[in-house]
Short mmCIF file of C-alpha atoms and ligand atoms in Angstrom, two decimals:
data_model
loop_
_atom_site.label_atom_id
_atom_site.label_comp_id
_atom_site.label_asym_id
_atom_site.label_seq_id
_atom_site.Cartn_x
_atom_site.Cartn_y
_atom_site.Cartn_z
CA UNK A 1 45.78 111.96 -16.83
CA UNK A 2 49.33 113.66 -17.91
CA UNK A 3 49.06 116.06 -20.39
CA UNK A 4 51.05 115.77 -24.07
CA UNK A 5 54.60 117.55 -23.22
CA UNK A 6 54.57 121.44 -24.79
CA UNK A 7 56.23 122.13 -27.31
CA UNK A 8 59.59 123.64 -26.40
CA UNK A 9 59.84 127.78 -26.05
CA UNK A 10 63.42 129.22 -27.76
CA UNK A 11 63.06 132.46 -27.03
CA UNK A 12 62.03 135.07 -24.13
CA UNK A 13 58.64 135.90 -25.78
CA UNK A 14 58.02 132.53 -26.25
CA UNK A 15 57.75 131.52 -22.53
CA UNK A 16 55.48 134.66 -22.16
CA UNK A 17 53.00 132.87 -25.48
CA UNK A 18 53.21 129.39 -23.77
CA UNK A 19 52.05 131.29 -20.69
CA UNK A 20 49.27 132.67 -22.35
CA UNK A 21 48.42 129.69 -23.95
CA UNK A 22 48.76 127.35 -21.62
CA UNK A 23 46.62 129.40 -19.04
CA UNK A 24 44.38 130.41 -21.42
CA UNK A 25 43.57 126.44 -22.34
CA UNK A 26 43.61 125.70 -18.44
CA UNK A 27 40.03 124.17 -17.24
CA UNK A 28 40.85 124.90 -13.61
CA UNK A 29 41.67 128.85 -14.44
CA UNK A 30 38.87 129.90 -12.76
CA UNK A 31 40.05 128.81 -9.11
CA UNK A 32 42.84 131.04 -8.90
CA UNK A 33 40.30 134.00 -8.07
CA UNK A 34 38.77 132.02 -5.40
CA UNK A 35 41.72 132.47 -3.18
CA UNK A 36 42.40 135.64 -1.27
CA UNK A 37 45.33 137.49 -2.42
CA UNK A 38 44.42 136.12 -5.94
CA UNK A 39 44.08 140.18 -7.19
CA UNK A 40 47.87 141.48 -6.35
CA UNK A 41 51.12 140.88 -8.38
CA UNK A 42 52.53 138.82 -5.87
CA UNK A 43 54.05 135.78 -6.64
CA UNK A 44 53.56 133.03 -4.23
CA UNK A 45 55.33 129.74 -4.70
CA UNK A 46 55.22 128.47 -1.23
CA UNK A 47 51.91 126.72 -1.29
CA UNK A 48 52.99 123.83 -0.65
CA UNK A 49 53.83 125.03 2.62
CA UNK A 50 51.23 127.26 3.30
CA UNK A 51 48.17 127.47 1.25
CA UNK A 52 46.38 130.54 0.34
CA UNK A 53 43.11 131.05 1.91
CA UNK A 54 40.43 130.44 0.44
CA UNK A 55 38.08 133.69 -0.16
CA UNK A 56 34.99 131.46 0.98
CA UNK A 57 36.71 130.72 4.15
CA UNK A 58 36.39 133.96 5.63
CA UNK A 59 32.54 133.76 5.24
CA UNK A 60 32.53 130.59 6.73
CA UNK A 61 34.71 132.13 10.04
CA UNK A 62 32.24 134.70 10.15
CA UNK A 63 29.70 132.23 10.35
CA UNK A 64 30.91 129.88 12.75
CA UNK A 65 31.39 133.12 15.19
CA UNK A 66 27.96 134.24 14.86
CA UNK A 67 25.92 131.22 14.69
CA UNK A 68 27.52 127.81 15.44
CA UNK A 69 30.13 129.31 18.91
CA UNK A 70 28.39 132.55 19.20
CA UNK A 71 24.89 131.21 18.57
CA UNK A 72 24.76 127.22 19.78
CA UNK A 73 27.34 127.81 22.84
CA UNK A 74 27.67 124.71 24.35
CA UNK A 75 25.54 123.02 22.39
CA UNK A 76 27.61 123.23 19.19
CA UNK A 77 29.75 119.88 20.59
CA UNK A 78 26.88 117.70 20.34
CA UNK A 79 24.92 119.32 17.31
CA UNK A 80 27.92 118.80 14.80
CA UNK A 81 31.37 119.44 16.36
CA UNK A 82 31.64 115.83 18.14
CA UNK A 83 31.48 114.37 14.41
CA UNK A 84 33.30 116.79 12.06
CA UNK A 85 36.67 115.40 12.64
CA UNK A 86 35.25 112.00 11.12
CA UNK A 87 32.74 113.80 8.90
CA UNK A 88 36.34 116.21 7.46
CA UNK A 89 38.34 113.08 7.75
CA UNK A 90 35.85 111.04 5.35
CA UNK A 91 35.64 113.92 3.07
CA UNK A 92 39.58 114.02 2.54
CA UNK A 93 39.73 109.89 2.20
CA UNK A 94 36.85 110.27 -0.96
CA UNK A 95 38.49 113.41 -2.35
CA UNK A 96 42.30 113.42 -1.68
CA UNK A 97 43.62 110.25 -0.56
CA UNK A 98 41.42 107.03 -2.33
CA UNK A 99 39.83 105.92 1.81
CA UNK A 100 36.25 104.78 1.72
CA UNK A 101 34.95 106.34 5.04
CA UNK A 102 35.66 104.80 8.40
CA UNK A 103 39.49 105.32 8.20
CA UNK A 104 40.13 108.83 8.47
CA UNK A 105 40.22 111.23 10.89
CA UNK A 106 41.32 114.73 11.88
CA UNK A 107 43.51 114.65 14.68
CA UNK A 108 46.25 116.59 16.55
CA UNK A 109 49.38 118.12 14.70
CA UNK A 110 51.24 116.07 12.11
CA UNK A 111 54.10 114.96 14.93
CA UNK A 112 51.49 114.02 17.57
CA UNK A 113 50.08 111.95 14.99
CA UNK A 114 52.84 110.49 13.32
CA UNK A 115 54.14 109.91 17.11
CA UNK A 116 50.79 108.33 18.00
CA UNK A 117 50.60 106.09 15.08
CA UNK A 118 54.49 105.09 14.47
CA UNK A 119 54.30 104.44 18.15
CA UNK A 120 51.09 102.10 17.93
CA UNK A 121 52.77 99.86 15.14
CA UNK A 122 55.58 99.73 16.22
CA UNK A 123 54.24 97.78 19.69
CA UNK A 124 52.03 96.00 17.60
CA UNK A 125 54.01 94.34 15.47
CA UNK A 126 56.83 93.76 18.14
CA UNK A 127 54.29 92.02 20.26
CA UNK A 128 53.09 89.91 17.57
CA UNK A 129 56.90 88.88 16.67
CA UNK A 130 59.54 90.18 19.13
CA UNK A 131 62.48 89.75 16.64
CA UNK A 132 61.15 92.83 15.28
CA UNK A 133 62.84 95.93 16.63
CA UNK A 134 63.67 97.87 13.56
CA UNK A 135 62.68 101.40 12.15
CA UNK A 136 63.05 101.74 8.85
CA UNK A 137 63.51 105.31 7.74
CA UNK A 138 65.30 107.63 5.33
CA UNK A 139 67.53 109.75 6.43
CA UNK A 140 66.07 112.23 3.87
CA UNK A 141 63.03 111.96 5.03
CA UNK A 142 61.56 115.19 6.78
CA UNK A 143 63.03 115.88 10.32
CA UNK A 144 60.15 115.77 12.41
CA UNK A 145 59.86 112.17 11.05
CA UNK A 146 63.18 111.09 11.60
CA UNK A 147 62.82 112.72 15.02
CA UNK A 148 59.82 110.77 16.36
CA UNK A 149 61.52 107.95 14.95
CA UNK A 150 64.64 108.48 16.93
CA UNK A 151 62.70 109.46 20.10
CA UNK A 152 60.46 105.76 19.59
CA UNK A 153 63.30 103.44 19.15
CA UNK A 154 64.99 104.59 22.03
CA UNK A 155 62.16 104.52 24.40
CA UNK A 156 60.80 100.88 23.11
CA UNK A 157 64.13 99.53 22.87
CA UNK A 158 63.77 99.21 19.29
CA UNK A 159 66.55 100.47 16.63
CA UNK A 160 66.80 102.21 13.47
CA UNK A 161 67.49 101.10 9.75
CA UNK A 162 68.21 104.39 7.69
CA UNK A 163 68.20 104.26 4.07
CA UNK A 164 70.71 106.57 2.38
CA UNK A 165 69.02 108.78 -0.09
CA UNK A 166 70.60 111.47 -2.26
CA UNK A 167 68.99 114.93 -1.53
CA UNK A 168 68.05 115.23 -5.20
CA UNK A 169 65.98 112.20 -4.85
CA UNK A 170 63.43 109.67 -3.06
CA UNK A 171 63.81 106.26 -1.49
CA UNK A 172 63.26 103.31 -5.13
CA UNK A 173 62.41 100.37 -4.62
CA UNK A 174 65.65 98.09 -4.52
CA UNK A 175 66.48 101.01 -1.53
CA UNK A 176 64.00 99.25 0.55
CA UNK A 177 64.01 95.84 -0.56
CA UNK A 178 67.28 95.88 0.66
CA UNK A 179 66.54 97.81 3.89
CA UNK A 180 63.39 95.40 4.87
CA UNK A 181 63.76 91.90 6.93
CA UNK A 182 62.55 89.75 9.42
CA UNK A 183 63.53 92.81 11.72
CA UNK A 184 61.59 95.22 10.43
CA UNK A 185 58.53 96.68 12.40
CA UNK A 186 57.83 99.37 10.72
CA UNK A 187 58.77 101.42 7.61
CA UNK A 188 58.41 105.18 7.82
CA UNK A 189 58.25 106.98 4.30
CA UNK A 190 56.92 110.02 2.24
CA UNK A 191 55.40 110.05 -0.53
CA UNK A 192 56.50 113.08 -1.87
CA UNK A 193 59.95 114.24 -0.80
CA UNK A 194 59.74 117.61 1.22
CA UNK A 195 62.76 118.83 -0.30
CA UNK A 196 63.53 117.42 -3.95
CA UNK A 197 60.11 116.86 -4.53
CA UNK A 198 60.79 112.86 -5.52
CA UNK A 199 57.04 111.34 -5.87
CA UNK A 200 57.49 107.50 -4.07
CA UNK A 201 55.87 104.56 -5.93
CA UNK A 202 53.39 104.01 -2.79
CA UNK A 203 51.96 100.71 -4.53
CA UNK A 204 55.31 99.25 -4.83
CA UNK A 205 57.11 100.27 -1.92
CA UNK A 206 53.97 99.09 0.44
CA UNK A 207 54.05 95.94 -1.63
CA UNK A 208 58.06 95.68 -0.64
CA UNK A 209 57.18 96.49 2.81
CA UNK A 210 54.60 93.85 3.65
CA UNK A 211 56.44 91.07 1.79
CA UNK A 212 59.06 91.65 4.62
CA UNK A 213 55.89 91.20 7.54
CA UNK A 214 55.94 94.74 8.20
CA UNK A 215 53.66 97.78 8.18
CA UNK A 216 54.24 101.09 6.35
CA UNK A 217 53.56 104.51 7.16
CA UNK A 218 53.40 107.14 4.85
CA UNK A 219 53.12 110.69 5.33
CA UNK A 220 51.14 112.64 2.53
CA UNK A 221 52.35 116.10 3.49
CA UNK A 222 53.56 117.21 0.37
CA UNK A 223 51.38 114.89 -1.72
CA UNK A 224 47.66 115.31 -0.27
CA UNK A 225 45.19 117.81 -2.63
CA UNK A 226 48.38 117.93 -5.47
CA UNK A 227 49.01 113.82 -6.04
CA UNK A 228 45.99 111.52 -6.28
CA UNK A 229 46.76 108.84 -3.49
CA UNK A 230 44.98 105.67 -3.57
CA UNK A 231 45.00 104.38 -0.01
CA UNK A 232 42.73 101.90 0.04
CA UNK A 233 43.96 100.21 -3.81
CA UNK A 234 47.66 100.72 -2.42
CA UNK A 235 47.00 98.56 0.69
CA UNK A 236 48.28 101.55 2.69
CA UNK A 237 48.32 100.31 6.29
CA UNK A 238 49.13 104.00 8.08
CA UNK A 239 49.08 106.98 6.94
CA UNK A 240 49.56 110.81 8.15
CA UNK A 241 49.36 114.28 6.33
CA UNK A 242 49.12 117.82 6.80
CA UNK A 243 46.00 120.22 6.22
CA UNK A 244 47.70 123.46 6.02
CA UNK A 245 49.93 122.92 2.67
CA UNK A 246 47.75 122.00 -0.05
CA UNK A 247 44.68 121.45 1.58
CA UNK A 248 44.76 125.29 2.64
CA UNK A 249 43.88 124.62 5.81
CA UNK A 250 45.82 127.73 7.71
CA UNK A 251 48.26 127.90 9.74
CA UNK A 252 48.76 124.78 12.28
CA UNK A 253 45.85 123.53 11.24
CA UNK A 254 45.19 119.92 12.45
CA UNK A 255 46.64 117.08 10.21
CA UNK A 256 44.98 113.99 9.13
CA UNK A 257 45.01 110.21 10.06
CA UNK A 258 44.40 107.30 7.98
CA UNK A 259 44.26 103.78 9.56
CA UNK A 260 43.26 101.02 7.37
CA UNK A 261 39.74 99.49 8.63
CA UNK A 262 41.97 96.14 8.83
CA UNK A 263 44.50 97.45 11.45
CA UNK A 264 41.72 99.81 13.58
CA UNK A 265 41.01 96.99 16.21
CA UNK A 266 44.34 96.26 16.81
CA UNK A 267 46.45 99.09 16.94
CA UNK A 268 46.87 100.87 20.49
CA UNK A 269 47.89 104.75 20.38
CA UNK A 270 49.97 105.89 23.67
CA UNK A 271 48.03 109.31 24.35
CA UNK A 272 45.00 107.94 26.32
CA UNK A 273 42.57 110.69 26.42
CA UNK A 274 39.27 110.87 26.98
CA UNK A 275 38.13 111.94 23.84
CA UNK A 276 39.63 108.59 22.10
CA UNK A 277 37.85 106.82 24.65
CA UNK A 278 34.80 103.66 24.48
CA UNK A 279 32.30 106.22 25.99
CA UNK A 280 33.58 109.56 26.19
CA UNK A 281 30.92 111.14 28.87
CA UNK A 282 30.97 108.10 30.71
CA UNK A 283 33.64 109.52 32.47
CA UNK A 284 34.44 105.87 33.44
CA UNK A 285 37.41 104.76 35.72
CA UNK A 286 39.46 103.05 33.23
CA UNK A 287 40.41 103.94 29.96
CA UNK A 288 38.99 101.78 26.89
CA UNK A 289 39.44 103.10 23.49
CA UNK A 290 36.55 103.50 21.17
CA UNK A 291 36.43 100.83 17.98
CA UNK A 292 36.72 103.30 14.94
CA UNK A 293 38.39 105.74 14.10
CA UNK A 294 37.97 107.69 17.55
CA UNK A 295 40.60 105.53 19.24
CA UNK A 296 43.41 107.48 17.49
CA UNK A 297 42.22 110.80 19.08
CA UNK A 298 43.01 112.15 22.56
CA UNK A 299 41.78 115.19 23.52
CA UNK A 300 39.03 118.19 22.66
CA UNK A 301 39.38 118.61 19.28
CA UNK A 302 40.39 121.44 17.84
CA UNK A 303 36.97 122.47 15.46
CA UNK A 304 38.49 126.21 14.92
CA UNK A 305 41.30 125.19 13.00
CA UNK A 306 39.09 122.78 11.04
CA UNK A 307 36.59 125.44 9.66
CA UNK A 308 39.30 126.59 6.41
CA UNK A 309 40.26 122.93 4.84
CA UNK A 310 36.68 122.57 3.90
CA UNK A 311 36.05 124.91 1.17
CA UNK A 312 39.16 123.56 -0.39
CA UNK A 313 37.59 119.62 0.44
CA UNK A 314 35.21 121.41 -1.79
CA UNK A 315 37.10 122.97 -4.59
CA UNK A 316 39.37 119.58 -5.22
CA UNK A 317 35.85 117.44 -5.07
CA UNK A 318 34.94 120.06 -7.95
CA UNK A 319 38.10 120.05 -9.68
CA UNK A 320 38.89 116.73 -9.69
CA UNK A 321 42.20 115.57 -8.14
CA UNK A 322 43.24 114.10 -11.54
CA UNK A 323 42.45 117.58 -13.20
CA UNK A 324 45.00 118.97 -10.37
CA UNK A 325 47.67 116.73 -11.03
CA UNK A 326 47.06 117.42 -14.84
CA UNK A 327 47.72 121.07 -13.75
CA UNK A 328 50.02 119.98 -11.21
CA UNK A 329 52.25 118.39 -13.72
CA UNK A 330 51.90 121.36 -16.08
CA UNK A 331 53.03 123.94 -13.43
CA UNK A 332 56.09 121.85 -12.92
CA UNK A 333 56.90 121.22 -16.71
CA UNK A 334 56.77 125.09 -17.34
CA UNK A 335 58.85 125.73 -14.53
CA UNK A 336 61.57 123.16 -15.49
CA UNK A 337 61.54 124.72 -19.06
CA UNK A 338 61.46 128.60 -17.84
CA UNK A 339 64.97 127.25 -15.37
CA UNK A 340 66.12 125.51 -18.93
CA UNK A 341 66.16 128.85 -20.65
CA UNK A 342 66.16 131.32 -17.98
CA UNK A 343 68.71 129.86 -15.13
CA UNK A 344 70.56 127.29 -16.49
CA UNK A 345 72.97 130.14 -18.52
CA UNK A 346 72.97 131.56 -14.48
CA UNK A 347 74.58 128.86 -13.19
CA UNK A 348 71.25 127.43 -11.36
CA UNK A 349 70.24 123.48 -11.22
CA UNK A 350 67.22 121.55 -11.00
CA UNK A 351 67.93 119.59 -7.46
CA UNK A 352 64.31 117.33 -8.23
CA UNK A 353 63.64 114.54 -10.48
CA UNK A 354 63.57 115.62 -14.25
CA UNK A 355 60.45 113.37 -15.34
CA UNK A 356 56.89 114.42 -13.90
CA UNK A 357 55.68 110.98 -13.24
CA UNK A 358 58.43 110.65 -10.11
CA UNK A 359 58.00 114.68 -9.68
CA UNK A 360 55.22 116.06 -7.11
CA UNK A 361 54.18 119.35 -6.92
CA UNK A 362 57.39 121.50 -6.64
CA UNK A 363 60.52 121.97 -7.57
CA UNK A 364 63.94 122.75 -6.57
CA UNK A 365 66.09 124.64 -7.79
CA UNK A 366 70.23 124.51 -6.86
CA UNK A 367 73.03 127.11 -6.92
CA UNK A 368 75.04 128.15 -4.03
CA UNK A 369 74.04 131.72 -3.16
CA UNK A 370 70.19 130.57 -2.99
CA UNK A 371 69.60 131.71 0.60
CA UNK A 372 70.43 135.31 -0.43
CA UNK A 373 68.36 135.08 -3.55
CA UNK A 374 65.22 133.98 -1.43
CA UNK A 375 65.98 136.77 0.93
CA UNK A 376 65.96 139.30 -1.96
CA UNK A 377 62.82 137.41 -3.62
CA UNK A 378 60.44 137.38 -0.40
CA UNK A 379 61.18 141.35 -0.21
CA UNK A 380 59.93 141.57 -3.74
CA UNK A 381 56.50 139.73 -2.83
CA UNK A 382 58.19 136.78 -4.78
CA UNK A 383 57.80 133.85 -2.10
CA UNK A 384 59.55 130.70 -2.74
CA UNK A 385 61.17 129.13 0.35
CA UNK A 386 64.81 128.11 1.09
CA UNK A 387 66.21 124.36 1.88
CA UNK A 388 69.60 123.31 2.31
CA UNK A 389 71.95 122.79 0.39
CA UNK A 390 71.33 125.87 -1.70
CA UNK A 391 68.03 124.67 -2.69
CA UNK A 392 65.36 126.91 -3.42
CA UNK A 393 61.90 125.61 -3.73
CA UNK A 394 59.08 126.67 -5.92
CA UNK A 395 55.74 124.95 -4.73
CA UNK A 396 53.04 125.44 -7.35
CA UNK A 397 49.58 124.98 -5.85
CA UNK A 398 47.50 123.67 -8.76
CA UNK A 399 44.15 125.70 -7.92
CA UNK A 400 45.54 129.03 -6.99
CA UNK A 401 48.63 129.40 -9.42
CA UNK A 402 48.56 130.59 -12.75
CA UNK A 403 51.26 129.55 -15.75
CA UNK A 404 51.99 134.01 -15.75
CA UNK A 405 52.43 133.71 -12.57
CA UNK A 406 54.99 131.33 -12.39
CA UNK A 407 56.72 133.36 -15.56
CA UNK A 408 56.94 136.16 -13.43
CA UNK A 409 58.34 134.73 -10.60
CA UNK A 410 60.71 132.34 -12.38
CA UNK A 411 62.06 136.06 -14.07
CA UNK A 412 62.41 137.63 -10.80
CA UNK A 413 64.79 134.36 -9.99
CA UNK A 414 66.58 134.90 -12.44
CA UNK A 415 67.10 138.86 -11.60
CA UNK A 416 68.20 137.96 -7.94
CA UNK A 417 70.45 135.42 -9.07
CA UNK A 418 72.23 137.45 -11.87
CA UNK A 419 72.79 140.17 -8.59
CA UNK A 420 74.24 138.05 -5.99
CA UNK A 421 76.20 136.01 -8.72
C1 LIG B 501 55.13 119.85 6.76
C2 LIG B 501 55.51 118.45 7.15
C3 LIG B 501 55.37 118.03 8.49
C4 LIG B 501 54.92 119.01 9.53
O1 LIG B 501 54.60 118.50 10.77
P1 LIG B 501 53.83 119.48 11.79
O2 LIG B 501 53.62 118.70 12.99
O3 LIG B 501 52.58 119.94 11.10
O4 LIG B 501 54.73 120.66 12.03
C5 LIG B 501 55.68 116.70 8.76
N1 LIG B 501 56.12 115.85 7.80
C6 LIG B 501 56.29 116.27 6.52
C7 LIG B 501 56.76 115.32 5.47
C8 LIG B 501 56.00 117.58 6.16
O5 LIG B 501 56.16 117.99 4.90
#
């Protein structure tokens, strides 16, 4: 799956060869053109925040305005609507994230989920064993996560365990082994760190988790279409991610849920809509959720913002996701070695973990004056994004990033850098 290292470059030409070569020798080339904005110089290394849209995509809006709203009206909802947040969500658990179908679904917004489903274990396991009260979280871990988490313990009466993680880092394993206990409800973690990058050991940790009696949820933001997840293997009880970073979705497009098939039946979300409901045109008097998957949803969903993730559903089943993280892992040992030889005389860091197999898909670099540098960058059509403290990130989206790409941008770094000083 991980590629033999490359050889190292020693001079400036030689980083422009290795790009060459390395793109030239890359099976999943080809994809880059399938993207729009594929044919200008710009750089983009924020995909991992944003995905490019796919080129396909646009025919498909088209499409969907004619013939399925335009054409089928009302209609549409029971025709194919009703089902495609299970028929998307089954798609994403065989391509992206290792779920036989039944377990995943496309939902609200990443927070609404995460809120929906942190919320539903959380009850669950404190009603099974009211000792349990605790959150167990890291304070590194993205804000809207640490949020929800905040906002839950407080209103359930429940309290918080944070781990302390460095920045530069994830949460290991003797981190939560020594954060987990008879107390614990639930465990909150990523699997790849928003801002260092820091790939968790999901087997492991999950492992750690339920030895302790409690359930895990993991958020697969930064890790779904880039990292091959294995949810079912893992015995992943929870988990959440977003559609709009790798998965190209667009913006604010709907995130996914994952509930193990084990957990379905019991678990009891707090947003009881109709559309999460036993019989949803019943139009009943009291609410009873659906079995399946449809209990974790709550209202209309939204089938606009769905349309985009699918041609990339398609692209990754093509690809293969252990092809992308072969690419992946390439992207982010070129751009390691261009910092090495390009940014390290600058004064610039690498704020991420130095060996790929505990690396996702970007990395971060450090220096002080980084803010101003991405500022100068994103005027150039160079877009990385900017995290404190100083970080700069460079996401590299396996399908639509190129190894000359990355050259240029990592030069253009450099350039702002060497200005601002
Ligand atoms: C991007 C991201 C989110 C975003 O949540 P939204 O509700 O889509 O804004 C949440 N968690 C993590 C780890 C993320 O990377």
């Amino acid at each position: 799956m991980t590629r033999t290292a490359t050889p190292p470059a020693t001079g400036p030409d030689d980083l422009d060869r290795l790009a060459a070569r390395l793109d030239a020798a890359d099976p999943l080339a080809g994809f880059r053109d399938r993207f729009v904005g594929s044919e200008t110089s710009l750089v983009y290394f924020d995909g991992n925040s944003l995905g490019r849209p796919p080129r396909a995509t646009l025919e498909r809006w088209e499409r969907f305005g004619l013939e399925e709203w335009g054409g089928r009206l009302i209609r549409g909802w029971d025709e194919s609507w009703m089902e495609l947040p299970f028929t998307i969500g089954d798609e994403i658990g065989r391509t992206a994230i290792g779920a036989a179908s039944g377990q995943t679904v496309i939902g609200d917004s990443t927070t609404v989920l995460l809120y929906k489903l942190i919320r539903a274990a959380f009850d669950h396991q404190h009603a099974i064993d009211p000792r349990r009260v605790e959150i167990v979280v890291d304070r590194d871990n993205f804000p809207t996560d640490r949020y929800l988490v905040e906002g839950i313990a407080a209103e359930r009466g429940g309290r918080i365990r944070w781990i302390d993680v460095d920045t530069a880092a994830g949460v290991e394993a003797d981190q939560l082994r020594a954060a987990v206990g008879r107390e614990t409800a639930v465990v909150v973690l990523s699997h790849v760190a928003y801002r260092s990058g820091h790939l968790a050991d999901v087997e492991t940790l999950t492992r750690i988790s339920h030895d302790a009696g409690a359930l895990v949820l993991w958020d697969l933001c930064h890790s779904a279409g880039s990292v091959p997840v294995e949810c079912d293997a893992w015995r992943v009880d929870i988990a959440v991610g977003c559609t709009y970073k790798y998965l190209n979705g667009g913006p604010g497009s709907p995130a996914f849920a994952y509930v193990a098939h084990r957990h379905q039946a019991a678990l009891a979300q707090p947003i009881q809509g109709w559309m999460g409901a036993a019989d949803v045109f019943a139009m009943g008097p009291r609410y009873r959720p659906a079995d399946g998957m449809r209990r974790f949803l709550s209202g209309t969903p939204p089938i606009v913002g769905m349309l985009a993730m699918q041609d990339t559903l398609a692209m990754i089943a093509e690809a293969g996701i252990d092809e992308i993280r072969a690419k992946s892992i390439a992207l982010t040992e070129f751009a390691v070695e261009a910092t090495e030889e390009l940014l390290a005389p600058l004064g610039v860091g690498i704020a991420s973990p130095r060996s790929p197999a505990h690396r996702g898909g970007h990395v971060t670099l450090s220096h002080p004056r980084m803010r101003e540098v991405t500022r100068r960058l994103w005027e150039r059509d160079v877009i990385p994004d900017y995290r404190d403290p100083g970080g700069l990130r460079i996401g590299l989206s396996p399908l639509s990033t190129s190894f000359a790409e990355t050259l240029t941008g990592m030069r253009e770094i450099a350039r702002a850098v060497a200005e601002v000083g």
